[in-house]
Tab-separated table of C-alpha atoms in Angstrom:
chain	number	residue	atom	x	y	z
A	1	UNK	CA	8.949	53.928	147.653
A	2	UNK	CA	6.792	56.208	144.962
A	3	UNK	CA	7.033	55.681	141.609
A	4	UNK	CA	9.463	58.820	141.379
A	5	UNK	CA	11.664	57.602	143.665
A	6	UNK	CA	11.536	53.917	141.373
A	7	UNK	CA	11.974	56.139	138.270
A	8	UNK	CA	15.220	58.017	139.512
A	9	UNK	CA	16.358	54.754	141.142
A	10	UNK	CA	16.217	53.133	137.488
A	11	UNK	CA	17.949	55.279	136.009
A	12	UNK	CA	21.041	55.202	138.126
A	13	UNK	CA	21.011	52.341	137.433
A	14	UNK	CA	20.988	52.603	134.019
A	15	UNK	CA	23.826	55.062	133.736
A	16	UNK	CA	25.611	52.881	136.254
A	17	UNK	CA	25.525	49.852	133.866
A	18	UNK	CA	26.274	51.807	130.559
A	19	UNK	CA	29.603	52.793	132.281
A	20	UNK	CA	30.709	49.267	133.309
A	21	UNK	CA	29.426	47.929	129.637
A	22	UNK	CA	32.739	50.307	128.667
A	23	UNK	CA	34.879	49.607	131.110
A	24	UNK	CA	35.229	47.729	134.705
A	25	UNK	CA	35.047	50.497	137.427
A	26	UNK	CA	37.828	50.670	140.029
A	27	UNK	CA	37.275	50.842	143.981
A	28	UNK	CA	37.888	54.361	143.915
A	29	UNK	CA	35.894	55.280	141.286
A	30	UNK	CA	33.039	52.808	142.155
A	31	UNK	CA	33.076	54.707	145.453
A	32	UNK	CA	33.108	58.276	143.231
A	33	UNK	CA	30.182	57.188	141.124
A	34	UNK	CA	27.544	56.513	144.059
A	35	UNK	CA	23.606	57.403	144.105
A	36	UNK	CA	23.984	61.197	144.719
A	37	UNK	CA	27.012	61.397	142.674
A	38	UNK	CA	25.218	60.040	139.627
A	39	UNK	CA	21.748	62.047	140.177
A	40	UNK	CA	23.664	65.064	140.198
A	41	UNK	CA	24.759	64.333	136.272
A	42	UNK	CA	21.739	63.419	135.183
A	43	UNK	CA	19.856	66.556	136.556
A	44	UNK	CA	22.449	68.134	134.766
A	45	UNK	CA	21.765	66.528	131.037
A	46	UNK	CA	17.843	67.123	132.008
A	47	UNK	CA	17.497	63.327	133.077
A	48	UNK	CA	18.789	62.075	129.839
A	49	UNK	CA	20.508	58.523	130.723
A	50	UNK	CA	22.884	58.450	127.822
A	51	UNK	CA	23.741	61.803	127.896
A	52	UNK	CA	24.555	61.700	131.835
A	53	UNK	CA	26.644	58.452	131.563
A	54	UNK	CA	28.684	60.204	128.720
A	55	UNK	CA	29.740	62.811	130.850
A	56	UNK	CA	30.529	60.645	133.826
A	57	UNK	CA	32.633	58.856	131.708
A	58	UNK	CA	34.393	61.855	130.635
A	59	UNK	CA	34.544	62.983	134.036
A	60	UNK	CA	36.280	60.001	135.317
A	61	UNK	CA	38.138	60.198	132.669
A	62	UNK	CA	39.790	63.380	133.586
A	63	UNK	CA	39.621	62.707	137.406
A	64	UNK	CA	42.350	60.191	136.405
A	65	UNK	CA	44.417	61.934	133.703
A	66	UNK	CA	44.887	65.123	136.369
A	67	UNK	CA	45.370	62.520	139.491
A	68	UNK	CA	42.564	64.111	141.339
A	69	UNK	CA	42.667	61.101	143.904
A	70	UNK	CA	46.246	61.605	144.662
A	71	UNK	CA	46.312	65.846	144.888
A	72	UNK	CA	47.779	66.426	148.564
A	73	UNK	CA	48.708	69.825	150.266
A	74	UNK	CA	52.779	69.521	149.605
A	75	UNK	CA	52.373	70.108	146.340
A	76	UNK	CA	50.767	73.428	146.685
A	77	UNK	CA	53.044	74.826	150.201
A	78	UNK	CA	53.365	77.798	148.381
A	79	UNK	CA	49.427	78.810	147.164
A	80	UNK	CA	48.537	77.653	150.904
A	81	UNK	CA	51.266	79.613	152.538
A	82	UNK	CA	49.969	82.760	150.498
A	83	UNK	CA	46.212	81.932	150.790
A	84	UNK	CA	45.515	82.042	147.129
A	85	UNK	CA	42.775	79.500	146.828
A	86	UNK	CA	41.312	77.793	150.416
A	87	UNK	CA	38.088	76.998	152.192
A	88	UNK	CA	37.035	79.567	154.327
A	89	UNK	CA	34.272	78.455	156.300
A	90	UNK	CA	30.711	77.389	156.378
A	91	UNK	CA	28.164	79.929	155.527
A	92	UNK	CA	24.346	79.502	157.629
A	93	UNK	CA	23.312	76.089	155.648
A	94	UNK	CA	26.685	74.669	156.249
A	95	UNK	CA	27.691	74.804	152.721
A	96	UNK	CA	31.614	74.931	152.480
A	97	UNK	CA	32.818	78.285	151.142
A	98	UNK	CA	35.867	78.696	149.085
A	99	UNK	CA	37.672	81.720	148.630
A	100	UNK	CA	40.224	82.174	145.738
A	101	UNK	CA	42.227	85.395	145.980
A	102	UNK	CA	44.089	84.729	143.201
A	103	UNK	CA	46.793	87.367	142.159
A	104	UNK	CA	47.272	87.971	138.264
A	105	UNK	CA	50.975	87.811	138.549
A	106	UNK	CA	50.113	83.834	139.260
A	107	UNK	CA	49.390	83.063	135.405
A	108	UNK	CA	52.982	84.625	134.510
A	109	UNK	CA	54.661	82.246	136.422
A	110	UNK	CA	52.145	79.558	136.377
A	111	UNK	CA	50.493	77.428	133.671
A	112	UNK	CA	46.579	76.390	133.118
A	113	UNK	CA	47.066	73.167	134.597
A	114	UNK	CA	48.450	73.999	137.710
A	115	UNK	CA	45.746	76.646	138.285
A	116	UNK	CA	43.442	73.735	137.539
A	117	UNK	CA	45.478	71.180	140.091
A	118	UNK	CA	45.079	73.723	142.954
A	119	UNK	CA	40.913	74.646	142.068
A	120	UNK	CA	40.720	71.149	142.170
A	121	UNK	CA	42.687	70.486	145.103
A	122	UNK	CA	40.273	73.283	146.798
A	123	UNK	CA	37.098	71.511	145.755
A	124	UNK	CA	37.688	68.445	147.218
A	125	UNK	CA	38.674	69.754	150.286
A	126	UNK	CA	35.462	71.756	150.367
A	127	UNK	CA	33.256	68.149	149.639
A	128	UNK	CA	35.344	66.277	152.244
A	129	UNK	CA	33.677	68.988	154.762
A	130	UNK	CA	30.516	68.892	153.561
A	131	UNK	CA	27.939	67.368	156.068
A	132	UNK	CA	26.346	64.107	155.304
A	133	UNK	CA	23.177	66.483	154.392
A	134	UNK	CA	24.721	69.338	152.320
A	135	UNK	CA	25.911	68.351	148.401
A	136	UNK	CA	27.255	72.289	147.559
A	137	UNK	CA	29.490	74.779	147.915
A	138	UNK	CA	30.278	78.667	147.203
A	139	UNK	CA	32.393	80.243	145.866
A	140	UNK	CA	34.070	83.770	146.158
A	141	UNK	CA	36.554	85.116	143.779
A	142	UNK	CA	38.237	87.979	144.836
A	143	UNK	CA	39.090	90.094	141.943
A	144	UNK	CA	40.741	92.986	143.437
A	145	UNK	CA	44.544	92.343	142.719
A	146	UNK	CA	43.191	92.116	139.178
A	147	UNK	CA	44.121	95.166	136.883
A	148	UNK	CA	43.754	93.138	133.896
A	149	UNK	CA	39.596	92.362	132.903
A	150	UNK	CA	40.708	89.944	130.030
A	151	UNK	CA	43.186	88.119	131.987
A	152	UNK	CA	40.694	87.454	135.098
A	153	UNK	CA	37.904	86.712	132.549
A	154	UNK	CA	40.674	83.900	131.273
A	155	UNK	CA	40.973	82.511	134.961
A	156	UNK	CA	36.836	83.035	135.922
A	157	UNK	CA	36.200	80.893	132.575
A	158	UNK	CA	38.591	78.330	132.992
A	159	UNK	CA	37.218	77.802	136.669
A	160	UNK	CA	33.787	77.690	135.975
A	161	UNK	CA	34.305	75.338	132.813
A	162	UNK	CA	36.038	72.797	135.739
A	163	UNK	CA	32.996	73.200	138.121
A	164	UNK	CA	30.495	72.906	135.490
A	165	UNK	CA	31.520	69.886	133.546
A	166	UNK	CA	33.272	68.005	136.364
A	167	UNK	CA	31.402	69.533	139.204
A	168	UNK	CA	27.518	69.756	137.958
A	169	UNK	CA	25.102	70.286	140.380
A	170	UNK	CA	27.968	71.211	143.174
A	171	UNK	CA	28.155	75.046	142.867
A	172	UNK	CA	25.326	76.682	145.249
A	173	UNK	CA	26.442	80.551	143.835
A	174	UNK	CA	29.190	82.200	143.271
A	175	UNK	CA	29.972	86.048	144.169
A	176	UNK	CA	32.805	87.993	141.806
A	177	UNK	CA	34.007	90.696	144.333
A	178	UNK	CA	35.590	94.039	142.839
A	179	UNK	CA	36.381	92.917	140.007
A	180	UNK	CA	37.979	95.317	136.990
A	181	UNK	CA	36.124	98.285	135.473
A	182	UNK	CA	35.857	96.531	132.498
A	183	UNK	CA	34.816	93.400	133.621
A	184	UNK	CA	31.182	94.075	132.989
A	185	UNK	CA	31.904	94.707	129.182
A	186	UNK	CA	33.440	91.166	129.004
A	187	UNK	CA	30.885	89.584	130.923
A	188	UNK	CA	27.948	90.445	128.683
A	189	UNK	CA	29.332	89.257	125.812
A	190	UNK	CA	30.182	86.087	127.397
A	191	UNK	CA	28.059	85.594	129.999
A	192	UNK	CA	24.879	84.096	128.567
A	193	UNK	CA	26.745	80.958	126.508
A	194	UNK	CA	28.091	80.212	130.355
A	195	UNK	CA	25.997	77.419	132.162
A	196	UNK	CA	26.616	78.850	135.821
A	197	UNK	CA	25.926	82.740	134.926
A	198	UNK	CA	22.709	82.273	136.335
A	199	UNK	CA	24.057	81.611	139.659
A	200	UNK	CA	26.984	84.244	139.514
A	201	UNK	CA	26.535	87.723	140.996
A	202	UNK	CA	28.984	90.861	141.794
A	203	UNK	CA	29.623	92.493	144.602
A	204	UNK	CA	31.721	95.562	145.670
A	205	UNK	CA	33.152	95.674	149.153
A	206	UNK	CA	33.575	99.403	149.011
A	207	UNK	CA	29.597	99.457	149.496
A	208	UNK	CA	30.215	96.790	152.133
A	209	UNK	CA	32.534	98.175	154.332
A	210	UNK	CA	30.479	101.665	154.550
A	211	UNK	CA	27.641	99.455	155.822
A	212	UNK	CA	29.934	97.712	158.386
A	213	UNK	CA	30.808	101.220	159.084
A	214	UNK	CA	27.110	102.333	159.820
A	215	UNK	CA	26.654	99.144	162.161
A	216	UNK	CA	29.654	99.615	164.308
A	217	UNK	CA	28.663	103.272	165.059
A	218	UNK	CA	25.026	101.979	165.746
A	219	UNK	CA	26.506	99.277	168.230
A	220	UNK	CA	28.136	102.498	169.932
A	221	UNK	CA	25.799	104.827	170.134
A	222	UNK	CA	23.108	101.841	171.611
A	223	UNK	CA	21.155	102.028	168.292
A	224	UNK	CA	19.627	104.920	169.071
A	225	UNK	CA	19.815	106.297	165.524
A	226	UNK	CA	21.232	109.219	163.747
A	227	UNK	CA	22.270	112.360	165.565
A	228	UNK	CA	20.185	115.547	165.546
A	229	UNK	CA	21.923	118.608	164.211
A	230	UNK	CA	22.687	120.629	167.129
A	231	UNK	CA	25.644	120.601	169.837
A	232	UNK	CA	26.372	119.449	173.101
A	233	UNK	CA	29.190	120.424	175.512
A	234	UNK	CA	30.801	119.382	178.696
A	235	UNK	CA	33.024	121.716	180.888
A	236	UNK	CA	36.122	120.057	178.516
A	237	UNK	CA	34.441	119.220	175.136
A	238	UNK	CA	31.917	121.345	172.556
A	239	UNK	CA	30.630	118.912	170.094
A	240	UNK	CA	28.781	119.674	167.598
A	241	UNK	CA	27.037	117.849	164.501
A	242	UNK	CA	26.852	119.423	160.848
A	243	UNK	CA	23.995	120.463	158.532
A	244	UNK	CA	26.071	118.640	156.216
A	245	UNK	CA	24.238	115.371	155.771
A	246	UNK	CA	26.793	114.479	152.671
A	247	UNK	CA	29.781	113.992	155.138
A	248	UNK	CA	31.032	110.991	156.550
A	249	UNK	CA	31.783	111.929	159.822
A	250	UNK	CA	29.607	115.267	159.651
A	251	UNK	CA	30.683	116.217	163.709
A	252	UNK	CA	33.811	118.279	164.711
A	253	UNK	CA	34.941	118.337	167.881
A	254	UNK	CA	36.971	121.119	170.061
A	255	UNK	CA	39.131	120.980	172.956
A	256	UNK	CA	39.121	124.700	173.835
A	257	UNK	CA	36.441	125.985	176.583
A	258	UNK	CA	33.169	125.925	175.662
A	259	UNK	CA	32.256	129.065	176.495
A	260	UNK	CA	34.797	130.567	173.504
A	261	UNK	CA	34.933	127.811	171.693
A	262	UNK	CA	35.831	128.830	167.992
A	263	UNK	CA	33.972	126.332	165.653
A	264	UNK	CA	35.815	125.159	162.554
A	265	UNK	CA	34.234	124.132	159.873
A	266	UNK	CA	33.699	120.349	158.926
A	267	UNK	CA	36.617	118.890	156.221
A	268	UNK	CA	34.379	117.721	153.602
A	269	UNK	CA	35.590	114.285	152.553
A	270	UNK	CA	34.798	112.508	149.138
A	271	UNK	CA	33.243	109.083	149.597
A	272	UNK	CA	35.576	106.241	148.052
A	273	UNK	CA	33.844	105.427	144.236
A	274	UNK	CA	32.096	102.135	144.417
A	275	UNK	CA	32.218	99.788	141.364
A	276	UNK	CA	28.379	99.469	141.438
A	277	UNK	CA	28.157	103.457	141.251
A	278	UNK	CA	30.337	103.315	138.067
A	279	UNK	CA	29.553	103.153	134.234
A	280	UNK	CA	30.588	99.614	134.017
A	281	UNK	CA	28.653	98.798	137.338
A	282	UNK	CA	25.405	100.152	135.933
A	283	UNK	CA	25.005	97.189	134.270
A	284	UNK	CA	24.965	94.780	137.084
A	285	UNK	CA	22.503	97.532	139.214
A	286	UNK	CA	19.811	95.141	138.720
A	287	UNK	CA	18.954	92.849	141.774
A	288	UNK	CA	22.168	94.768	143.295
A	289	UNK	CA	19.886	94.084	146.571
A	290	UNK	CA	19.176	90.555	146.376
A	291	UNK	CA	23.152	89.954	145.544
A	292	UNK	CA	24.155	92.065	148.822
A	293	UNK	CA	21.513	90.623	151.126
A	294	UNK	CA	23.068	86.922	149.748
A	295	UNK	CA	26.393	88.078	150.320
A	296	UNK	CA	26.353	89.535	153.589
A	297	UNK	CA	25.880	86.593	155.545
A	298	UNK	CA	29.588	85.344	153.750
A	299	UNK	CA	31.357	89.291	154.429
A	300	UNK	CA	32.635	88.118	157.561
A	301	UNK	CA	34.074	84.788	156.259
A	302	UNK	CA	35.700	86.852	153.507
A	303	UNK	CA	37.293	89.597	155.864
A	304	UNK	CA	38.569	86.993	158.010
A	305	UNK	CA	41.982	86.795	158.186
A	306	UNK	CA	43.648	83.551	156.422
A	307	UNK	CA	44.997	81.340	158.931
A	308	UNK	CA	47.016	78.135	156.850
A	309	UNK	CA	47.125	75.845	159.800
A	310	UNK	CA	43.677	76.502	160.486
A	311	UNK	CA	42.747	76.178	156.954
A	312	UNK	CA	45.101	72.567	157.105
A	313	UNK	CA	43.391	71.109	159.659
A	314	UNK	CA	40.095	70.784	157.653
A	315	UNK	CA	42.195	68.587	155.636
A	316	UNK	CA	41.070	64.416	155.428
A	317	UNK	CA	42.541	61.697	154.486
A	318	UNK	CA	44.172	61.571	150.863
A	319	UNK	CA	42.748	64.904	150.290
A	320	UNK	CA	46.340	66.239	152.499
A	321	UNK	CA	45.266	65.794	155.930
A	322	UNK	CA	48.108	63.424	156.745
A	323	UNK	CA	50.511	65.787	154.797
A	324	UNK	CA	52.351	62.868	153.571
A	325	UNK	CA	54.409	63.389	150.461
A	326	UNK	CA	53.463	61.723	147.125
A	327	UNK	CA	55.616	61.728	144.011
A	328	UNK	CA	53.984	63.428	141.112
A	329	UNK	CA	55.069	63.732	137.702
A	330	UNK	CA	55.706	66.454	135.875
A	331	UNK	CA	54.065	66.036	133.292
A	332	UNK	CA	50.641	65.776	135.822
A	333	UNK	CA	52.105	68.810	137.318
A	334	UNK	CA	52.223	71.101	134.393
């Protein structure tokens, strides 16, 4: 063992003991509090012991008040019947990947709490899948049923206060996808007294799904690139491509013989508006690369359809995977 390794080693070990000085640890959160759980606090607090066992207090703490041992997938039938908030998948370093697709209709009839209940809920189903190797997870939130920019600022904060102080060390990055127009606005003024910012990016699937587009017609024309302008007919079929380089689809085709065929011109359609292309999205232009290169390896796990028992069956133990029913108060509830 190198004297790093002895110098880490020491203090867990010293956070360890300032938490029992307090107060005896139960089994469960003796088992909550092991090596890696405890390195992970005090990387966050900059390897400061009393710092780190502070915040694991607090964290166990809270663990207990919101009954995060005892959270099981009856009490949210609904949210995992609609999808809202679920694990997804594994992305290419089998890191878990959560997807929250939450609707902004769900705070009217919902309060804080039990928006913080199901996050949690989610979370702990993503660490129960983690790998023996693998200690994070990311995280998509998929902004697009938002027309509100303050009220999914309210929900981004809230989740990313939860992850940060109860979490540290757990979120590998985090993509906001289509989020308001005036999102951006928000963001900056907020966004550099938020730990995690530096791990957040935006994406727009508008610029996603035209590249998707350019693939598939690759895959079918044997990638053998882009057509020539000219035209090519058959005894059936004249087609022909456009000059028009601007158009989507610049080809028109006609059924009529070739030999009179009567070209029409090409209907000129108007590319959808991406969010990136747009005042707002000017200010997140920078390193718009690196963020879509990231993301692309998670677009299919996001435009996969949700499937609940699917999603269910990733499920262990006292996380919900037996699906037993537990009684819990309301007062935990809301």
């Amino acid at each position: 063992m190198s004297k790093k390794d002895e110098r880490d080693r020491s203090r867990v070990e010293a956070v360890l003991e300032l938490i029992r000085k307090q107060t005896p640890l139960t089994v469960k959160q003796e088992k909550f509090c092991n090596y890696a759980c405890v390195e992970r606090f005090l990387k966050a607090k900059g390897d400061n012991v009393k710092r780190a066992a502070k915040q694991l207090r607090a964290c166990l703490s809270w663990r207990e008040s919101i009954g995060a041992d005892h959270l099981v997938a009856d009490e949210f039938s609904g949210e995992l019947a609609d999808g809202l908030a679920y694990v997804a998948g594994h992305d290419d370093e089998s890191r878990p990947v959560m997807i929250l697709r939450m609707k902004q209709e769900y705070q009217k009839f919902h309060s804080q709490k039990m928006f913080i209940r199901l996050l949690v809920f989610t979370m702990e189903v993503a660490v129960s899948t983690m790998p023996k190797y693998v200690h994070q997870f990311v995280m998509l939130f998929d902004a697009s049923f938002y027309r509100s920019a303050s009220a999914f600022m309210n929900l981004l904060m809230g989740a990313l206060k939860i992850t940060g102080e109860y979490y540290p060390g757990r979120l590998h990055k985090a993509f906001i996808i289509d989020p308001p127009s005036l999102f951006p606005y928000f963001w900056k003024g907020v966004g550099a007294f938020v730990e995690l910012s530096a791990v957040m990016s935006v994406v727009s699937s508008l610029d996603l799904d035209d590249e998707d587009e350019d693939e598939s017609f690759a895959e079918l024309t044997g990638g053998r690139g882009v057509m020539k302008e000219g035209s090519c007919s058959s005894s059936r079929f004249a087609f022909t491509v456009s000059h028009h380089v601007d158009t989507l689809k610049p080809w028109y085709l006609s059924l009529s013989e070739t030999s009179a065929a009567k070209r029409t011109p090409v209907v000129q359609r108007t590319p959808r508006p991406s969010f990136l292309q747009s005042p707002a999205g000017m200010l997140f232009r920078r390193g718009e690369r690196v963020c879509r290169e990231s993301f692309l390896p998670l677009w299919k796990l996001y435009r996969r359809p949700y499937d609940e028992m699917v999603y269910r069956s990733k499920m262990r133990g006292p996380v919900g995977g037996d699906f037993r029913r537990r009684h819990i108060s309301l007062s935990q509830r809301f």
